[in-house]
Tab-separated table of C-alpha atoms in Angstrom:
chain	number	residue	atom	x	y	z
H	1	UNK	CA	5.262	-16.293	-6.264
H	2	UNK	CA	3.645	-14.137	-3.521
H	3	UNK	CA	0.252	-14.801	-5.136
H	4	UNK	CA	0.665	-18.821	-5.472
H	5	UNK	CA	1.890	-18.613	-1.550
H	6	UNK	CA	-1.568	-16.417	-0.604
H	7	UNK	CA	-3.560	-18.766	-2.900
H	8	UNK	CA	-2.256	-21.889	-1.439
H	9	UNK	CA	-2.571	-20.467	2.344
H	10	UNK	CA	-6.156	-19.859	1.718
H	11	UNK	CA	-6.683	-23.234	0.801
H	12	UNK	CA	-4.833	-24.603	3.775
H	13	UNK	CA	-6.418	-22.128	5.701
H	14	UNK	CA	-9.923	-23.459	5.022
H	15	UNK	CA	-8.863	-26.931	5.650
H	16	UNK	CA	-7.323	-26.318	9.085
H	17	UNK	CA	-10.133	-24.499	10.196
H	18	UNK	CA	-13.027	-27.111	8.697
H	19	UNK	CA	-11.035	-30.527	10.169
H	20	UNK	CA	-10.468	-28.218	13.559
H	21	UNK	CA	-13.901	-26.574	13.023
H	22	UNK	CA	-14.909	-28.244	16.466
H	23	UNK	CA	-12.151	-26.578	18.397
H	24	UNK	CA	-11.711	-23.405	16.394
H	25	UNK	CA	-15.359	-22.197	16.079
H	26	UNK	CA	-15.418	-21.025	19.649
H	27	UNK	CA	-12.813	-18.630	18.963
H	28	UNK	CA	-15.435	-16.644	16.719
H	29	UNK	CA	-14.924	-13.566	19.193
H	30	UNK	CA	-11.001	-13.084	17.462
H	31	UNK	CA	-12.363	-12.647	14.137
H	32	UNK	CA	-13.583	-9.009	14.612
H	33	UNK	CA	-9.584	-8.255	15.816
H	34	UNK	CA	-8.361	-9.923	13.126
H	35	UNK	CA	-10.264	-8.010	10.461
H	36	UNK	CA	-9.564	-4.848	12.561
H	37	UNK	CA	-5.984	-5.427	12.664
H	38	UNK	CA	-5.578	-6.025	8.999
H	39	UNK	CA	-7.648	-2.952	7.848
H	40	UNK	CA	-5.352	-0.782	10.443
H	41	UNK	CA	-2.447	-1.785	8.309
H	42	UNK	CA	-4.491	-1.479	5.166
H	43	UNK	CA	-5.349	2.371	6.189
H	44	UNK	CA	-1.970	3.141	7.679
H	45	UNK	CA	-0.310	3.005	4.019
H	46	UNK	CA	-2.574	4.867	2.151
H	47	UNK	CA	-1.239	7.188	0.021
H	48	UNK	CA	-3.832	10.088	0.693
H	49	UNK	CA	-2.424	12.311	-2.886
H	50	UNK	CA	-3.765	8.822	-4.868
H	51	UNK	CA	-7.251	9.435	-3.540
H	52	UNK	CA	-8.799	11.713	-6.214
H	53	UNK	CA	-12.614	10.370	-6.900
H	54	UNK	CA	-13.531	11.083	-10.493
H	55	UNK	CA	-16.831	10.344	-12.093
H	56	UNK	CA	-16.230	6.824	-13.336
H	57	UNK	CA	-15.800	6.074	-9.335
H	58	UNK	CA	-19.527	7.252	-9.247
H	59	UNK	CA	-20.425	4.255	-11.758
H	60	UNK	CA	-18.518	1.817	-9.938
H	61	UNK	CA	-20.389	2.356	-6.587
H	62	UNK	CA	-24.048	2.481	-8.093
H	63	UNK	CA	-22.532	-1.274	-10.355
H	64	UNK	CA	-21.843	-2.361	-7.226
H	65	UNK	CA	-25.008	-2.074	-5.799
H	66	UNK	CA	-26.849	-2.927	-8.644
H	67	UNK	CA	-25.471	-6.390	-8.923
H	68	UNK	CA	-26.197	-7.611	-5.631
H	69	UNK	CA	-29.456	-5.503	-6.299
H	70	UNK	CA	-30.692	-7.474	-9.629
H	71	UNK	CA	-29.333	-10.744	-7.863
H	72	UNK	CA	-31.188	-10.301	-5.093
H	73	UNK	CA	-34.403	-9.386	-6.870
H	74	UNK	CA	-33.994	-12.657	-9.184
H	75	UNK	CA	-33.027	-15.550	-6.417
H	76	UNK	CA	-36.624	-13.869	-4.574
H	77	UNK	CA	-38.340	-14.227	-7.795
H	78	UNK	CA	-37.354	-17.682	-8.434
H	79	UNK	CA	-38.403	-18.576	-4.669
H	80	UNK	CA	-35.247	-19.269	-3.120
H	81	UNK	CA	-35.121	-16.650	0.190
H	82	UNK	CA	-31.288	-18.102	1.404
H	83	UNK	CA	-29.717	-17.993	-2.144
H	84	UNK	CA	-31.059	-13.776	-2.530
H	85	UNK	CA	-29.457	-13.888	1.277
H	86	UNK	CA	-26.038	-15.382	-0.048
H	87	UNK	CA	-26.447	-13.190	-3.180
H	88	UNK	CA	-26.498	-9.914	-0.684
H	89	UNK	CA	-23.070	-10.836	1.028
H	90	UNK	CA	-21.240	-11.962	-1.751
H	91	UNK	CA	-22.430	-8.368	-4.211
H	92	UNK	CA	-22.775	-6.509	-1.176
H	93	UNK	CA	-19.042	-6.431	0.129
H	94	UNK	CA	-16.617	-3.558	-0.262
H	95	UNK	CA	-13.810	-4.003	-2.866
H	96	UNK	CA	-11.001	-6.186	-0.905
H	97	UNK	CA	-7.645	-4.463	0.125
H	98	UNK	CA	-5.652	-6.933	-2.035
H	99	UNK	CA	-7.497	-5.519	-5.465
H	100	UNK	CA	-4.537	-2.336	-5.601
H	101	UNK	CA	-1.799	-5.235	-5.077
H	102	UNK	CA	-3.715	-7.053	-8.228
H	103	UNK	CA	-3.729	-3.994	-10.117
H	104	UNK	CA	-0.126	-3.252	-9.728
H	105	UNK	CA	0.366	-6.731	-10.922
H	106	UNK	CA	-1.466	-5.931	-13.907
H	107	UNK	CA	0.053	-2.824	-14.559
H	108	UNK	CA	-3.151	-0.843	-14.284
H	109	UNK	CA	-4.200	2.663	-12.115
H	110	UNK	CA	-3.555	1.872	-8.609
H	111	UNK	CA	-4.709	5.252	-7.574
H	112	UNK	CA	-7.945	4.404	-9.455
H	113	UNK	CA	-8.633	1.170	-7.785
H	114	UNK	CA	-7.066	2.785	-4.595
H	115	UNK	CA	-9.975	5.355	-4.264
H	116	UNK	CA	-12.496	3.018	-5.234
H	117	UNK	CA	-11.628	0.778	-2.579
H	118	UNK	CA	-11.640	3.317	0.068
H	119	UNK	CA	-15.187	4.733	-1.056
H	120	UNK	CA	-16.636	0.978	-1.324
H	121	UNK	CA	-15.901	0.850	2.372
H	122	UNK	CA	-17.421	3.859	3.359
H	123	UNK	CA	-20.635	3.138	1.305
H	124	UNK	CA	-20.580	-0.178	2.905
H	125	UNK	CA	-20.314	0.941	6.314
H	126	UNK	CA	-23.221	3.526	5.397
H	127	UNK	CA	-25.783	1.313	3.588
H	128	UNK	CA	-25.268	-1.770	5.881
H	129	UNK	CA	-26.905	-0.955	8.654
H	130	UNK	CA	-30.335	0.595	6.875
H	131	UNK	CA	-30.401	-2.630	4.079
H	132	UNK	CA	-29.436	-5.971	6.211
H	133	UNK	CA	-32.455	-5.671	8.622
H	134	UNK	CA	-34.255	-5.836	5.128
H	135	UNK	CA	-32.290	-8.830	4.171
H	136	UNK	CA	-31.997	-11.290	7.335
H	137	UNK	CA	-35.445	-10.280	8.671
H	138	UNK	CA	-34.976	-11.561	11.744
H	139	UNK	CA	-37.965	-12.823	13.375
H	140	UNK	CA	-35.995	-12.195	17.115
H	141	UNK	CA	-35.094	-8.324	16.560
H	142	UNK	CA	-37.241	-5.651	15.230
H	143	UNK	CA	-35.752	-3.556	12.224
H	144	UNK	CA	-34.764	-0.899	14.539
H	145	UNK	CA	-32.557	-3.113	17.294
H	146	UNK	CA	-30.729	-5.121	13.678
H	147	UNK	CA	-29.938	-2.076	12.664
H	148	UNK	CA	-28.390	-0.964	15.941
H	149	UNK	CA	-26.582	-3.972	15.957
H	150	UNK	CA	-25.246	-3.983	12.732
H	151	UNK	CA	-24.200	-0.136	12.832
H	152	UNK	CA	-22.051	-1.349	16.106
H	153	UNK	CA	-20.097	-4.358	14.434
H	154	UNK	CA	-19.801	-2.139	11.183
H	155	UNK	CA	-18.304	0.404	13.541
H	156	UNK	CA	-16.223	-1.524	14.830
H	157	UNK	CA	-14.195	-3.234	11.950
H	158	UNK	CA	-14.277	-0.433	10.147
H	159	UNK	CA	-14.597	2.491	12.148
H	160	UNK	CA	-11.728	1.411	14.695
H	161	UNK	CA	-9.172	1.230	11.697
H	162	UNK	CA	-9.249	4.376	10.489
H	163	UNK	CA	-9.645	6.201	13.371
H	164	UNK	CA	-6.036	4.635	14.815
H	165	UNK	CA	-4.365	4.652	11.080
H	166	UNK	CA	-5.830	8.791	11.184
H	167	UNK	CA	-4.075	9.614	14.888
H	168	UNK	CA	-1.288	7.681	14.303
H	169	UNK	CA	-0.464	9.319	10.898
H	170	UNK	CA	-0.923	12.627	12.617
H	171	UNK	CA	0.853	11.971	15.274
H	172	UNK	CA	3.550	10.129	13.588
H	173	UNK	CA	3.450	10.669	9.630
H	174	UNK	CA	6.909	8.266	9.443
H	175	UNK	CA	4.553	5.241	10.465
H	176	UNK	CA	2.792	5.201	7.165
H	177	UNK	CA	5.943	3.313	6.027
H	178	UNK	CA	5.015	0.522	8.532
H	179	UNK	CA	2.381	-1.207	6.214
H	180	UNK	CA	5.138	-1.997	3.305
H	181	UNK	CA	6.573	-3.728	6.515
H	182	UNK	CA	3.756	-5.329	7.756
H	183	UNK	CA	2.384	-6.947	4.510
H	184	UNK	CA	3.733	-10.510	5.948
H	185	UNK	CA	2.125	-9.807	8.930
H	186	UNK	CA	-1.134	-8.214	7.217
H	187	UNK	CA	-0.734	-11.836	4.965
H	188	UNK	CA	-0.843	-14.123	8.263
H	189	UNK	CA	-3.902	-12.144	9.644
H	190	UNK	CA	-5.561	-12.597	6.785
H	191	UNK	CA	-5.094	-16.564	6.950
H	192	UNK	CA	-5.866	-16.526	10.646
H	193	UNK	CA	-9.546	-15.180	9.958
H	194	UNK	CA	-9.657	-17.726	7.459
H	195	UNK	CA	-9.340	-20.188	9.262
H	196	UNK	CA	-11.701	-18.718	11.979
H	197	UNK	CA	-14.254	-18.280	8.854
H	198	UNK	CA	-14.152	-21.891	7.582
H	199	UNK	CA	-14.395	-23.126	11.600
H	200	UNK	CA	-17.772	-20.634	12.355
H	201	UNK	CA	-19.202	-22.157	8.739
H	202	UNK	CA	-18.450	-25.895	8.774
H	203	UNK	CA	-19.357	-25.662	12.460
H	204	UNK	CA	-22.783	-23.758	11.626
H	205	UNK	CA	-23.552	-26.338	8.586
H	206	UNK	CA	-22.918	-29.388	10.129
H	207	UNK	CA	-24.719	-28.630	12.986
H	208	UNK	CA	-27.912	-27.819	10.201
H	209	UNK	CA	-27.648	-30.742	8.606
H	210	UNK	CA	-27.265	-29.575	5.242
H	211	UNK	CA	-26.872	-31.708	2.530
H	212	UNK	CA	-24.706	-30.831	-1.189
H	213	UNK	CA	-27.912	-30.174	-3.395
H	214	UNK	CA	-29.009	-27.792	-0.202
H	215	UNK	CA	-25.711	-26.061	-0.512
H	216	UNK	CA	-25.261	-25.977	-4.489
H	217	UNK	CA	-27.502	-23.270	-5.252
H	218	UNK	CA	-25.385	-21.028	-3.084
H	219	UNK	CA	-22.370	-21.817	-4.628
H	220	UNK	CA	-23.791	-21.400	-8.473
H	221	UNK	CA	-25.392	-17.967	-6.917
H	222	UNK	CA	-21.717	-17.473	-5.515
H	223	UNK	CA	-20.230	-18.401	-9.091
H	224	UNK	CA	-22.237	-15.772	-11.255
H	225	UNK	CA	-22.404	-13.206	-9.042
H	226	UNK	CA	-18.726	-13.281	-9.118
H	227	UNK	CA	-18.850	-13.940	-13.224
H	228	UNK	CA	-20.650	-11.024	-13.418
H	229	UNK	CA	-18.544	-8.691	-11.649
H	230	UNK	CA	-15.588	-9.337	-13.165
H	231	UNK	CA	-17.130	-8.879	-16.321
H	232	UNK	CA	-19.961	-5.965	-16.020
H	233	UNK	CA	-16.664	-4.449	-14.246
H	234	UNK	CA	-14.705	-4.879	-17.451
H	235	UNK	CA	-16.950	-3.479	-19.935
H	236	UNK	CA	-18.096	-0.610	-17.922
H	237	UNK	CA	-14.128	0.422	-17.379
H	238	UNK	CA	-13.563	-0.467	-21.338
H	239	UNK	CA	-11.033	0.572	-22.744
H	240	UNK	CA	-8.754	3.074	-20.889
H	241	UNK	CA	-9.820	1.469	-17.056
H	242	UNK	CA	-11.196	-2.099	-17.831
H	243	UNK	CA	-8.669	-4.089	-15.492
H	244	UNK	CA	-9.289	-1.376	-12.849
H	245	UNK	CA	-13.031	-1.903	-12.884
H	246	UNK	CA	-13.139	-5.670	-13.722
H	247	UNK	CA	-11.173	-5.975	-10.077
H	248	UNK	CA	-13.671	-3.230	-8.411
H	249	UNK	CA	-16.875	-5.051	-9.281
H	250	UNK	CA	-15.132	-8.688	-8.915
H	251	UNK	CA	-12.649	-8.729	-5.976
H	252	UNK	CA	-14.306	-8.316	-2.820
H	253	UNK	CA	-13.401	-8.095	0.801
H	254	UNK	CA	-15.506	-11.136	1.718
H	255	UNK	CA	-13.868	-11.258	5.119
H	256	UNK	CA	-16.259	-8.300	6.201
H	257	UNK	CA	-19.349	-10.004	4.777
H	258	UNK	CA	-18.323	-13.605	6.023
H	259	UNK	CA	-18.278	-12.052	9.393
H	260	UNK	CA	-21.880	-10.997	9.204
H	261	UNK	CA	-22.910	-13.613	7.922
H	262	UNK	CA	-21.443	-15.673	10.899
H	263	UNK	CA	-23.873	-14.022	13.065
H	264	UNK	CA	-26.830	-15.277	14.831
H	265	UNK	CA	-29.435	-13.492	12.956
H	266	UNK	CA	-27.989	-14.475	9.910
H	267	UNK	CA	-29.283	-17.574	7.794
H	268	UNK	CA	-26.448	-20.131	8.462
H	269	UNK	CA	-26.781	-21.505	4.808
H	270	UNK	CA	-26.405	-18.795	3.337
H	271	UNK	CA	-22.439	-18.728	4.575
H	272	UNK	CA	-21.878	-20.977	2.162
H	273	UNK	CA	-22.072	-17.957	-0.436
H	274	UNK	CA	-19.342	-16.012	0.139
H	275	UNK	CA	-17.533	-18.774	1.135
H	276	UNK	CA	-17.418	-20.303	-1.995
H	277	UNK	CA	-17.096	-16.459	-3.660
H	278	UNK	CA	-13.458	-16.530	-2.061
H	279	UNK	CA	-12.426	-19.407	-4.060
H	280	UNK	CA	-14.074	-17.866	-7.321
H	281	UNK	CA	-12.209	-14.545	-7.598
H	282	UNK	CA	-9.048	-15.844	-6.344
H	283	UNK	CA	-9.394	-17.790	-9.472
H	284	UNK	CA	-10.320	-14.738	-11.193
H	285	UNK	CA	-7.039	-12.996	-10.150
H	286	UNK	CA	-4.904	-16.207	-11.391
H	287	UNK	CA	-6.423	-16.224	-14.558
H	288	UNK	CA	-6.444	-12.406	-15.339
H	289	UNK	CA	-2.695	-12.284	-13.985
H	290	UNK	CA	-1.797	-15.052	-16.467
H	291	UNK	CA	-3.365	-13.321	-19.221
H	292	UNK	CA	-1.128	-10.416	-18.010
H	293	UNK	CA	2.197	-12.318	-17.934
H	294	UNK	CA	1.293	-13.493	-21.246
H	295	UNK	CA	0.721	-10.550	-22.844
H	296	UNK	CA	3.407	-8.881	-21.308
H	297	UNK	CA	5.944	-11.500	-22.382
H	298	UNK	CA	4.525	-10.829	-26.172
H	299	UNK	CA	5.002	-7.270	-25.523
H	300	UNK	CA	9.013	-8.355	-24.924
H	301	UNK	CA	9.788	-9.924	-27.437
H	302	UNK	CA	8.865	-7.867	-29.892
């Protein structure tokens, strides 16, 4: 039920904010206390005994890169600049917060996918700053002053989190019970940067003039880079860890990406990527949970 709620507010969400896009977009500035907020909550529960990196972690990080790596490489080769662009923020992002809920769903290793998800952020907030210059080349900045940039928003969605969720668990370890609390409230700040999202990007596109066959190659781009996760993701954790890894490779925390891509240097078509990648492995979680139920309910009535 919880999932069909989430999956219908994120399609609400992107409607309010593309019909409201005119009023909304200017309220861009929220978007980096929204994702802070929600990653605060994220950190504060962490159960820091579940952390325990083993060496199949190791393979999902170097997948990870590799993907948006040999996507990158192939949208250049075919001559299409915006679509490697899209490809980056879409295989680039860290594994999403919501992957551990998805895996307890499915009944697989949440302390897997739990330490996965914490090292995908870390490597994220490492490697972005040193690769995006390389990817936006921005003709206004020099490699040096994007990097600067980008190390100070990285910093500060992902830095500022778990800095507070580390004093506050110090100073009070009884708060890491808050986030069990707080998942409503984690929930509605995850819809209100939605919104803010689809308002930046339909305000961005329209202003571009972009038609559908300009934006379809970013959304077919969006499509298999997605496919491929989920799938790469399930053979490489085959057999013991494949629902763990499908859910590493394929569900990804967007949000952060989106954000950077709703920059200035940023090619504004290239939102349009992960954009569209939110809608594909929300899909992906519906279909793999169904398979679950299913298989589950065989299990039963046996």
């Amino acid at each position: 039920m919880k999932q069909q709620l989430r999956s219908f507010l994120m399609v609400l969400s992107f409607l309010v904010g593309g019909f409201l896009h005119a009023e909304i977009h200017a309220f861009g500035w929220l978007l980096p206390i929204g994702i802070t907020l929600m990653l605060s909550i994220t950190f504060l529960g962490l159960d820091v005994s579940q952390l325990k990196p083993r060496l199949m972690h190791l393979w999902v990080l170097l997948a990870l890169q590799v993907v948006w790596i040999v996507g990158w490489f192939a949208a250049h080769a075919a001559g299409y600049p915006v679509l490697a662009e899209a490809v980056y923020y879409c295989g680039a992002a860290p594994i999403a917060s919501a992957a551990p809920i998805i895996v307890h769903l499915l009944r697989g290793n949440v302390g897997f996918i739990t330490t996965a998800m914490v090292l995908s952020q870390a490597v994220f907030a490492v490697l972005t700053p040193f690769v995006l210059p390389f990817i936006v080349q921005s003709p206004e900045l020099s490699y040096t002053e994007l990097m600067l940039m980008v190390a100070q928003q990285i910093g500060i969605v992902l830095g500022i989190p778990a800095l507070v969720a580390c004093v506050l668990r110090l100073a009070y370890p009884p708060c890491k019970q808050w986030a069990g609390r707080l998942k409503d409230v984690s929930l509605g700040i995850w819809n209100f940067n939605l919104i803010i999202v689809s308002a930046i990007g339909t305000h961005r596109i329209l202003a571009m003039d972009y038609s559908l066959m300009d934006m379809l190659p970013m959304a077919l781009g969006a499509s298999a880079v997605c496919a491929v996760g989920f799938f790469a993701g399930y053979r490489l954790g085959y057999p013991s860890l494949k629902r763990e890894c499908s859910q590493a490779l394929g569900q990804k925390n967007t949000i952060l990406t989106l954000y950077i891509a709703g920059q200035s240097y940023a090619t504004p078509l290239a939102y349009i990527g992960p954009v569209f990648y939110v809608f594909c492995h929300n899909m992906a979680n519906a279909i793999q949970l169904s398979l679950a139920a299913r298989e589950i309910k065989k299990q039963a009535a046996r």
